[in-house]
Amino acid sequence: MADPSITKDEKETSPRESGLHDVDGGRRGTLASINLNKNLDAKVSNPLADIPYATLMRDVEEFAAEKDLADITPILKKGALVAQDPHKFEELEILDNDDRAALATEKAHKWSHPLALYFTIIVCSIGAAVQGWDQTGSNGANLSFPTEFGIGHGEDEGHPDRWRDNLIVGVVNAGPYIGSAFLGCWLSDPCNYYCGRRGTIFISAIFCLLTPIGGALCQTWEQLFITRLLMGVGMGLKGSTVPIFAAENSPAQIRGALVMSWQMWTAFGIFLGFCANLAVYQVGDIAWRLQIGSAFIPAVPLTLGIYFCPESPRWYIKKNRYREAYNSLLKLRFTPLQAARDLYYIHAQLQVESDIIGKSNYFTRFAELFTIPRIRRGTLASFTVMIAQQMCGINIIAFYSSSIFRQAGASERNALIASFGFGLVNFVFAWPAIWTIDTFGRRSLLLFTFPNMAWTLLAAGFCFYIPEEQTAHLAMIALFVYIFAAFYSPGEGPVPFTYSAEVFPLSHREVGMGWAVATCLFWAAVLGISFPLILNSFTPTGAFGFYAGLNVVAFIMIFFWVPETKQRTLEELDYIFGVPTKRFINYQINKALPYWIQRWIFWNRSAKLEPLYHFDHGVEGANSDSEAEGADPTRHATEKSGIEQTEEKGTR
């Protein structure tokens, strides 16, 4: 819990030390003037950058002794010097040729990492296929299970039970999201605390393995609803933990691409679910049982493979188990030098973080999502991207595409084929985000895709006015639904879970991610329950137009509340979210928007955008104006790193 002697106003306005205080006056203390709850200058700094050589070496020795790492003190010293200024590693005499070669290879080949890292990402992300497969399994099952359970009057005009049956179908479809939003996501924090990232994912895999099988054996809609609620417990645990696990194990340069594999496998699960729907739709009365039950398949490799993955180093550090954190990093990085560098840099940044957060306990962490300014901004941004995923309308297609195409006049077979096409487009167009999410950026992808999703949904809705007897009726509806999916998949598809796993400090990452995923899945539940009613009340055209309007609202929210996080370490994001929301909004209105209008409406190629963020030396991107948004070209000629200072003193 934060220091009770410090008031809320003092937290927001008083400059605070970084947590790396002066030792014998040897440190310049550049972070003393940066208040990370109110970072008005929008600076991103390296807490090691201005530490003199002798002081840094003494700090490392004390750190190694305190954390029982004395046997690796020499490699920790090398790692600390590299972390102090990553751009100057070739000038460090303490490094040998093998060290320099490994660091140069890492810089030149950002995708070159140990197999253990990629195995971890693949195994964990396979679990996301359960969620996608279940969505489409219930999508196909919607065409038959209501009839078996006596609730199939939703499409019968004038039937007295029409409204009731539509509501029940919606509640059954929303079951996993209700279970996730109200139980599974909130169990994530205590499960992670006691069981770790891997243990929590294993527990979630057991739920996701057994509940689809239980759903396939149900004899009433009430039983089916209960199995889907229990599936939601597993989905909530998994959705809140897997992106964190992937983000904490991944290097900053490709973290977005690796964490977004969650969305890749969700899209692949949607695609496989549609394949399963088509494969079994003609087998008779048990078709819906096979469609729902088959969702257990992706949970099998997750259950078997999770304990072959290294545990998150940051979770070990949170538990003060630094030896195990180092051993985990040895599996995730090629050399001990890289592992030592990351270990010490994470530790240094967490010292900064602990100063702005204070000491928290389990019972106060949720409240602090809304009371500590730096965390509150992350909470707002994660809420925005997560609720936007439901506002954009993707799940009206994922949940109900078969029903929509049936209303467009398609036969059951053609409705399933059209839905299969949606699943294929959704999967194929998710691939470009692997290359764009860490270059084009999370925020830019969102701002590009939302306007395009709005007009494609609107166009699909208007196509219902084409006479049903014309071939163009179904063809044009399907076409615009596919174009909508093509814009969604590389933008709002991969960004929300990736982004939300990044924006919270380590101390609040589990409860913050639980909040974010609960937000997403609660509104998915609302959508699942409400859409059959909206579809019947608004007609398909009105329903599509309604969600097109929500896309516009989501675009505005993202523009004002969602900062960029690409290529920054998880700890460096404390500086990004230290910038007050008012300052960020003013920049977007007064700088970014006029620049965009000049550049892209009036085609003024000479228009320049004044950067918001300024990267101090020792931070990745500070040495290249073209690489980093906000790099300040005047700083590099005037400021010297700690290593440069020590060269002058002859102490290196």
C-alpha positions in Angstrom: 0.0 0.0 0.0 1.2 3.5 -0.8 2.8 5.6 2.0 -0.2 6.9 4.0 1.8 10.1 4.9 1.8 11.2 1.2 -1.5 12.7 0.1 -3.0 12.1 -3.3 -2.1 15.7 -4.4 1.5 15.2 -3.2 1.7 12.0 -5.2 0.7 13.9 -8.4 2.6 17.0 -8.0 5.8 16.6 -5.9 9.0 15.5 -7.7 10.2 12.1 -6.2 13.5 10.3 -6.2 13.8 7.4 -8.6 14.6 4.9 -5.9 18.2 4.8 -7.0 19.4 7.5 -4.5 22.9 9.0 -4.5 25.8 7.0 -3.1 28.5 9.2 -1.5 27.3 12.0 -3.8 28.7 10.1 -6.8 25.4 10.0 -8.7 24.0 12.9 -10.6 20.4 11.8 -9.9 18.9 12.8 -13.3 15.6 11.2 -12.4 15.1 13.3 -9.3 13.3 15.9 -11.3 11.1 13.4 -13.1 7.8 12.7 -11.3 6.6 9.5 -12.8 3.1 10.1 -11.6 3.1 13.5 -13.4 5.8 13.3 -16.1 5.1 16.7 -17.7 8.2 16.7 -19.8 7.3 13.3 -21.3 10.8 12.0 -20.8 11.8 8.3 -21.0 15.0 7.7 -19.0 17.4 4.9 -18.2 18.0 4.9 -14.4 21.5 3.6 -14.9 22.6 6.2 -17.5 24.4 8.7 -15.3 25.9 6.5 -12.7 29.7 6.8 -12.5 31.6 3.5 -13.2 32.9 3.0 -9.6 29.4 3.6 -8.1 27.7 1.3 -10.6 30.2 -1.5 -9.9 29.7 -1.1 -6.1 25.9 -1.2 -6.6 26.2 -4.4 -8.6 28.4 -6.0 -5.9 25.8 -5.1 -3.2 23.0 -6.3 -5.4 24.8 -9.7 -6.0 25.5 -10.1 -2.3 21.9 -9.2 -1.3 20.3 -11.5 -3.8 22.7 -14.5 -3.3 24.2 -14.0 -6.8 27.8 -13.5 -5.7 29.1 -16.3 -7.9 28.0 -14.4 -11.1 29.1 -10.9 -10.0 31.6 -10.5 -12.9 28.9 -11.3 -15.5 26.4 -9.0 -13.7 29.0 -6.2 -13.9 29.3 -6.7 -17.6 25.5 -6.8 -18.0 25.0 -3.6 -16.0 27.5 -1.7 -18.2 25.8 -2.9 -21.3 22.4 -1.9 -19.8 23.7 1.5 -18.9 24.0 2.5 -22.6 23.0 -0.3 -25.1 24.4 1.7 -28.0 28.0 1.8 -26.7 28.6 -1.9 -26.0 31.3 -2.1 -28.7 33.4 0.5 -26.8 33.4 -1.5 -23.5 36.8 -3.0 -22.9 35.4 -5.4 -20.3 33.6 -7.3 -23.0 35.3 -10.0 -25.0 34.8 -10.7 -28.7 32.1 -13.4 -28.1 30.2 -10.9 -25.9 30.3 -8.3 -28.6 29.3 -10.7 -31.3 26.3 -11.9 -29.4 25.1 -8.4 -28.8 25.7 -7.4 -32.4 23.8 -10.4 -33.6 20.9 -9.6 -31.2 20.7 -6.0 -32.6 21.0 -7.1 -36.3 18.7 -10.1 -36.1 15.8 -9.1 -33.8 14.0 -12.4 -34.5 17.0 -14.6 -33.5 16.2 -16.0 -30.0 16.4 -19.4 -28.3 13.9 -22.1 -29.1 12.6 -22.0 -25.5 11.2 -18.5 -26.1 9.3 -19.5 -29.2 8.2 -22.8 -27.7 6.7 -20.8 -24.7 4.9 -18.4 -27.0 3.5 -21.2 -29.2 2.3 -23.5 -26.4 0.6 -20.7 -24.5 -1.0 -19.2 -27.5 -2.4 -22.5 -28.6 -4.7 -22.1 -25.6 -6.3 -19.1 -27.3 -7.6 -21.4 -30.0 -10.0 -22.8 -27.3 -11.7 -19.4 -27.1 -12.0 -19.0 -30.9 -13.1 -22.6 -31.5 -15.8 -22.3 -28.9 -17.1 -19.1 -30.4 -17.6 -20.8 -33.8 -18.7 -24.1 -32.3 -21.6 -22.4 -30.6 -22.1 -20.3 -33.8 -22.9 -23.5 -35.8 -24.7 -25.1 -32.9 -27.1 -22.2 -32.8 -28.8 -23.6 -35.9 -29.8 -26.9 -34.1 -29.4 -27.1 -30.3 -32.3 -24.6 -29.6 -34.7 -26.9 -31.4 -33.6 -30.0 -29.4 -34.1 -28.1 -26.1 -37.4 -26.6 -27.0 -36.2 -23.0 -27.3 -36.2 -22.8 -31.1 -38.9 -20.3 -31.7 -36.6 -17.2 -32.0 -37.3 -16.8 -35.7 -41.0 -17.6 -35.6 -42.9 -14.3 -36.2 -45.7 -13.9 -33.7 -44.8 -16.9 -31.5 -45.5 -16.0 -27.8 -42.1 -17.5 -26.7 -40.0 -15.8 -29.4 -38.5 -13.1 -27.1 -37.9 -15.7 -24.3 -36.2 -18.2 -26.6 -34.0 -15.5 -28.1 -32.9 -14.4 -24.7 -32.1 -18.0 -23.6 -30.0 -18.6 -26.7 -28.2 -15.4 -26.0 -27.5 -16.3 -22.4 -26.2 -19.8 -23.3 -23.9 -18.3 -25.9 -22.7 -15.7 -23.4 -22.1 -18.3 -20.7 -18.3 -18.4 -21.0 -18.0 -14.6 -21.0 -20.3 -14.3 -18.0 -18.1 -16.9 -16.2 -14.9 -15.1 -17.2 -16.0 -11.6 -16.4 -17.5 -12.4 -13.0 -15.2 -15.2 -11.7 -12.4 -16.4 -14.0 -10.6 -13.0 -14.5 -10.7 -12.1 -10.8 -9.3 -15.5 -9.8 -6.2 -14.6 -11.9 -4.6 -12.5 -9.2 -4.6 -15.0 -6.4 -3.8 -17.9 -8.7 -0.8 -16.1 -10.1 0.3 -15.1 -6.6 0.3 -18.7 -5.3 0.8 -20.8 -8.4 2.8 -18.6 -10.8 2.2 -17.9 -14.4 2.6 -21.6 -15.5 0.5 -23.0 -12.7 -2.4 -20.6 -13.5 -2.3 -21.5 -17.2 -2.3 -25.2 -16.3 -5.4 -24.8 -14.1 -7.1 -22.9 -16.9 -6.2 -25.6 -19.4 -7.9 -28.2 -17.2 -11.2 -26.2 -17.3 -10.9 -25.7 -21.0 -10.2 -29.4 -21.6 -13.2 -30.8 -19.6 -16.0 -28.3 -20.1 -16.5 -28.6 -23.9 -16.8 -32.4 -23.4 -19.4 -31.7 -20.6 -21.3 -29.4 -22.9 -21.5 -32.0 -25.6 -23.2 -34.4 -23.2 -25.8 -32.0 -21.8 -29.5 -32.9 -21.9 -31.0 -29.5 -21.1 -30.1 -25.9 -21.9 -29.6 -25.3 -18.2 -26.9 -27.9 -18.1 -25.3 -26.5 -21.2 -25.3 -23.1 -19.6 -23.6 -24.3 -16.5 -20.8 -26.1 -18.5 -20.2 -22.9 -20.4 -20.0 -20.8 -17.2 -17.3 -23.2 -16.0 -15.5 -22.9 -19.3 -15.5 -19.2 -18.6 -13.5 -19.7 -15.5 -10.8 -21.3 -17.5 -11.0 -18.7 -20.3 -10.8 -15.9 -17.8 -7.7 -17.3 -16.1 -6.1 -18.0 -19.4 -7.0 -14.7 -21.0 -5.6 -12.8 -18.0 -2.4 -14.7 -17.7 -1.1 -15.9 -21.1 -0.6 -12.4 -22.6 1.3 -11.4 -19.4 3.4 -14.5 -19.5 4.3 -13.9 -23.1 5.0 -10.2 -22.6 7.2 -10.8 -19.6 9.3 -13.4 -21.4 9.7 -11.5 -24.7 12.3 -8.9 -25.7 10.9 -5.4 -26.2 11.8 -5.1 -29.9 9.4 -8.0 -30.9 7.2 -8.2 -27.8 4.1 -7.0 -29.7 4.5 -9.6 -32.5 5.1 -12.5 -30.0 2.2 -11.5 -27.6 -0.2 -11.0 -30.5 0.2 -14.7 -31.3 -2.6 -15.0 -28.8 -4.9 -13.3 -31.4 -3.3 -15.4 -34.2 -4.4 -18.6 -32.4 -7.8 -17.2 -31.5 -8.3 -16.5 -35.2 -7.0 -19.9 -36.1 -9.4 -21.4 -33.5 -12.3 -19.5 -35.1 -11.2 -20.9 -38.5 -10.9 -24.5 -37.2 -14.2 -24.2 -35.5 -15.9 -23.3 -38.8 -14.1 -26.2 -40.4 -15.5 -28.5 -37.7 -19.0 -27.0 -38.2 -18.9 -27.8 -41.9 -17.5 -31.3 -41.3 -20.3 -32.5 -39.0 -23.3 -30.5 -39.9 -24.9 -33.4 -41.8 -24.5 -36.1 -39.1 -27.9 -35.5 -37.7 -29.1 -34.7 -34.2 -25.7 -35.0 -32.6 -24.1 -32.3 -35.0 -24.4 -29.5 -32.4 -22.8 -31.8 -29.7 -19.8 -32.4 -31.9 -19.5 -28.7 -32.8 -19.5 -27.7 -29.1 -17.4 -30.6 -27.8 -14.6 -30.4 -30.4 -13.4 -27.2 -28.7 -11.5 -29.3 -26.2 -8.9 -30.2 -28.8 -6.6 -27.1 -28.5 -6.5 -27.5 -24.7 -4.7 -30.8 -24.9 -1.2 -29.4 -26.1 -1.6 -26.5 -23.6 -2.1 -28.9 -20.7 0.8 -31.1 -21.7 3.3 -28.5 -22.8 3.0 -25.7 -20.2 5.5 -27.2 -17.7 8.2 -27.4 -20.3 8.2 -23.6 -20.5 10.4 -21.5 -18.3 8.6 -19.5 -15.7 8.4 -15.7 -16.1 11.6 -14.0 -14.8 9.6 -11.0 -13.6 7.3 -13.2 -11.5 10.4 -14.7 -9.9 11.8 -11.2 -9.3 8.4 -10.1 -7.8 8.8 -13.0 -5.4 12.5 -11.9 -4.7 13.7 -15.2 -6.2 16.5 -13.7 -8.3 18.5 -16.8 -8.8 15.5 -18.5 -10.4 14.8 -15.4 -12.4 18.4 -15.5 -13.8 18.1 -19.2 -14.6 14.9 -18.5 -16.4 16.5 -15.7 -18.4 19.4 -18.1 -19.3 16.8 -20.2 -21.2 15.2 -17.2 -22.9 18.4 -15.5 -24.0 21.4 -16.9 -25.9 24.2 -15.9 -23.5 24.7 -15.3 -19.8 25.7 -11.7 -20.6 22.2 -11.0 -22.1 20.5 -12.7 -19.2 22.6 -10.7 -16.6 21.9 -7.4 -18.5 18.2 -8.0 -18.6 18.1 -9.1 -14.9 19.9 -6.0 -13.7 18.1 -3.5 -15.9 14.7 -4.9 -14.9 15.8 -4.7 -11.3 16.9 -1.0 -11.7 13.6 0.0 -13.4 11.6 -1.8 -10.8 13.3 0.3 -8.1 12.0 3.3 -9.9 8.6 1.7 -10.2 8.4 0.9 -6.5 9.0 4.5 -5.6 5.9 5.7 -7.5 3.7 2.8 -6.5 4.8 2.2 -2.9 4.1 -1.0 -1.1 0.8 -2.6 -2.1 -1.0 -5.6 -0.6 -3.6 -7.9 -2.1 -6.6 -6.1 -0.7 -5.6 -2.6 -2.0 -4.3 -3.4 -5.5 -7.7 -3.2 -7.2 -8.5 0.2 -5.6 -5.0 1.5 -6.7 -5.9 0.8 -10.3 -8.0 4.0 -10.0 -6.2 6.0 -7.4 -2.4 6.0 -8.3 -2.1 8.3 -11.3 0.4 6.3 -13.3 -1.7 3.1 -12.9 -4.9 4.9 -13.5 -3.8 6.0 -17.0 -2.9 2.4 -17.8 -6.3 1.3 -16.5 -8.1 3.8 -18.7 -6.0 2.8 -21.8 -6.6 -0.9 -21.3 -10.3 -0.3 -20.7 -10.5 1.6 -23.9 -8.9 -1.0 -26.2 -10.7 -3.8 -24.6 -14.2 -2.4 -24.7 -13.5 -1.2 -28.3 -13.0 -4.9 -29.3 -16.7 -5.4 -28.4 -17.8 -2.0 -29.8 -16.3 -2.7 -33.2 -18.8 -5.6 -33.8 -16.5 -8.5 -34.5 -18.2 -10.8 -32.2 -21.6 -10.2 -33.8 -20.0 -12.1 -36.7 -18.0 -14.6 -34.6 -21.1 -15.5 -32.5 -23.9 -15.2 -35.0 -22.6 -15.2 -38.6 -24.5 -18.4 -39.4 -27.8 -16.8 -38.1 -27.0 -13.6 -40.0 -26.4 -15.4 -43.3 -29.6 -17.4 -42.7 -31.5 -14.2 -42.3 -29.9 -13.1 -45.6 -31.6 -16.1 -47.3 -28.8 -18.7 -47.2 -29.5 -22.3 -46.6 -27.9 -24.0 -43.6 -25.0 -25.3 -45.7 -24.4 -22.0 -47.5 -24.6 -20.1 -44.1 -21.9 -22.4 -42.7 -19.8 -22.0 -45.9 -20.1 -18.2 -45.8 -19.1 -18.3 -42.1 -16.1 -20.5 -43.0 -15.0 -17.8 -45.4 -15.2 -15.2 -42.6 -13.0 -17.4 -40.4 -10.5 -17.9 -43.2 -10.2 -14.1 -43.9 -10.0 -13.4 -40.1 -7.0 -15.8 -39.8 -5.1 -14.9 -43.0 -5.3 -11.1 -42.4 -4.0 -11.4 -38.8 -0.6 -12.3 -40.2 0.5 -8.7 -41.3 0.3 -7.6 -37.7 3.3 -9.7 -36.9 5.4 -7.2 -38.8 3.4 -4.0 -38.3 2.6 -4.1 -34.5 6.2 -3.4 -33.5 6.9 -1.0 -36.4 3.7 0.8 -37.3 2.7 0.6 -33.7 -0.4 -0.4 -31.6 -2.0 3.0 -31.6 -1.5 3.6 -35.3 -3.0 0.2 -36.2 -6.1 1.0 -34.2 -6.6 4.5 -35.6 -6.2 3.1 -39.1 -8.6 0.2 -38.8 -11.6 1.6 -36.9 -12.8 4.0 -39.6 -12.6 1.2 -42.1 -14.5 -1.2 -39.9 -17.2 1.5 -39.6 -17.9 1.9 -43.3 -17.7 -1.8 -44.1 -20.3 -2.7 -41.4 -22.5 0.1 -42.7 -22.1 -1.2 -46.3 -22.9 -4.8 -45.2 -26.1 -3.5 -43.5 -27.3 -1.6 -46.5 -26.8 -4.7 -48.7 -29.8 -6.3 -46.9 -31.9 -3.9 -49.0 -30.9 -5.8 -52.2 -33.8 -8.0 -53.1 -33.3 -11.5 -51.6 -34.0 -13.3 -54.8 -30.9 -11.7 -56.4 -27.6 -13.5 -56.1 -25.9 -10.2 -55.3 -27.9 -10.1 -52.0 -25.9 -12.7 -50.2 -22.7 -12.2 -52.2 -22.5 -8.5 -51.3 -23.3 -9.0 -47.6 -20.6 -11.7 -47.4 -18.1 -9.5 -49.3 -18.4 -6.6 -46.9 -18.3 -8.9 -43.9 -15.1 -10.3 -45.2 -13.6 -6.8 -45.9 -14.6 -5.9 -42.3 -12.7 -8.9 -41.0 -9.7 -8.0 -43.2 -9.5 -4.6 -41.5 -10.2 -6.0 -38.0 -7.6 -8.8 -38.0 -4.4 -6.8 -38.2 -5.6 -4.0 -35.9 -8.2 -4.3 -33.2 -7.8 -8.1 -33.3 -4.2 -8.4 -32.0 -3.8 -5.1 -30.1 -6.1 -5.3 -27.0 -4.7 -8.3 -25.2 -1.1 -7.4 -26.3 -1.6 -3.8 -25.1 -3.3 -4.6 -21.8 -0.5 -7.1 -20.9 2.0 -4.2 -21.2 0.5 -1.2 -19.6 0.4 -2.1 -15.9 3.5 -2.1 -13.6 4.6 -5.5 -12.3 3.1 -4.9 -8.9 -0.4 -4.6 -10.4 -0.1 -6.5 -13.6 -2.2 -9.5 -12.6 -5.1 -7.5 -11.1 -4.9 -5.0 -13.9 -5.0 -7.6 -16.7 -7.9 -9.3 -14.8 -9.7 -5.9 -14.9 -9.0 -5.5 -18.6 -10.0 -9.0 -19.7 -13.1 -8.8 -17.5 -14.0 -5.6 -19.2 -13.7 -7.3 -22.6 -15.5 -10.5 -21.8 -18.3 -8.8 -19.8 -19.2 -6.7 -22.8 -18.8 -9.8 -25.0 -21.4 -11.4 -22.7 -23.7 -8.3 -23.1 -23.3 -8.6 -26.8 -24.0 -12.3 -26.8 -27.2 -11.8 -24.9 -28.4 -8.7 -26.6 -27.6 -9.3 -30.3 -30.5 -11.8 -31.0 -32.8 -9.2 -29.5 -31.1 -6.3 -31.4 -31.3 -8.3 -34.6 -35.0 -8.9 -34.3 -35.8 -5.4 -33.1 -33.5 -3.3 -35.4 -33.4 -5.7 -38.4 -29.9 -6.7 -39.7 -29.5 -3.3 -41.4 -30.2 -1.4 -38.1 -28.0 -3.7 -36.1 -25.0 -3.3 -38.5 -25.5 0.5 -38.6 -25.6 0.6 -34.7 -22.2 -1.1 -34.5 -20.8 1.1 -37.3 -21.6 4.1 -35.1 -19.9 2.4 -32.1 -16.8 2.1 -34.2 -16.7 5.9 -34.6 -17.1 6.3 -30.9 -14.3 3.8 -30.2 -12.0 5.7 -32.7 -12.5 8.9 -30.7 -11.8 7.2 -27.4 -8.6 5.6 -28.7 -7.4 8.9 -30.2 -7.6 10.7 -26.8 -6.8 7.9 -24.3 -4.4 5.4 -25.8 -0.6 6.2 -25.9 1.8 4.2 -28.0 3.8 1.4 -26.3 5.9 -0.1 -29.1 9.5 -1.1 -28.6 9.7 0.1 -25.0 10.5 -2.3 -22.2 7.7 -3.0 -19.8 9.4 -0.9 -17.1 10.1 2.0 -19.4 6.3 2.3 -20.0 6.2 3.8 -16.5 7.5 7.0 -18.1 5.0 6.8 -21.0 2.1 6.5 -18.6 3.6 9.1 -16.3 2.4 11.7 -18.8 -0.9 13.2 -17.5 -4.0 12.5 -19.6 -4.7 16.2 -20.0 -1.2 16.7 -21.4 -1.6 13.8 -23.8 -5.0 15.0 -25.0 -3.8 18.6 -25.5 -0.9 17.2 -27.6 -3.3 15.2 -29.8 -5.6 18.2 -30.4 -3.0 20.9 -30.8 -0.1 19.0 -32.5 -1.1 15.6 -33.9 -4.4 16.4 -35.4 -3.3 19.6 -37.2 -0.3 17.7 -38.5 -2.5 14.9 -39.8 -4.8 17.3 -41.5 -1.9 19.1 -43.2 -0.1 15.9 -44.2 -2.9 13.7 -45.3 -5.8 16.0 -46.4 -3.8 18.9 -47.8 -0.9 16.7 -48.8 1.6 19.1 -47.4 4.8 17.0 -47.4 6.7 19.6 -45.5 4.5 19.3 -42.4 6.4 18.3 -39.3 5.1 16.8 -36.1 6.7 18.0 -32.9 7.4 14.9 -30.8 5.7 14.3 -27.5 8.2 11.9 -25.9 11.9 12.7 -25.4 14.3 9.8 -24.9 17.3 10.4 -22.8 20.7 8.8 -23.6 20.9 5.1 -22.5 17.4 4.4 -23.7 16.9 2.4 -26.9 15.9 4.7 -29.7 17.6 7.8 -28.3 20.3 7.8 -30.9 18.1 7.8 -33.9 15.6 10.4 -34.7 14.0 8.2 -37.3 13.7 5.2 -35.0 11.8 6.7 -32.1 8.9 9.0 -31.8 10.0 12.0 -29.8 13.8 11.6 -30.0 15.4 14.9 -29.3 18.3 15.5 -31.7 19.8 18.2 -29.5 20.4 15.9 -26.5 23.0 13.6 -28.1 25.6 16.3 -28.7 25.3 17.8 -25.3 24.8 14.9 -22.8 27.3 12.2 -21.9 26.5 8.8 -20.5 28.0 7.4 -17.3 30.4 5.4 -19.3 31.6 8.5 -21.2 32.1 10.3 -17.9 34.2 7.5 -16.5 36.3 7.4 -19.6 37.3 11.0 -18.9 38.1 10.2 -15.3 40.2 7.2 -16.3 38.2 4.8 -14.1 36.8 2.4 -16.7 
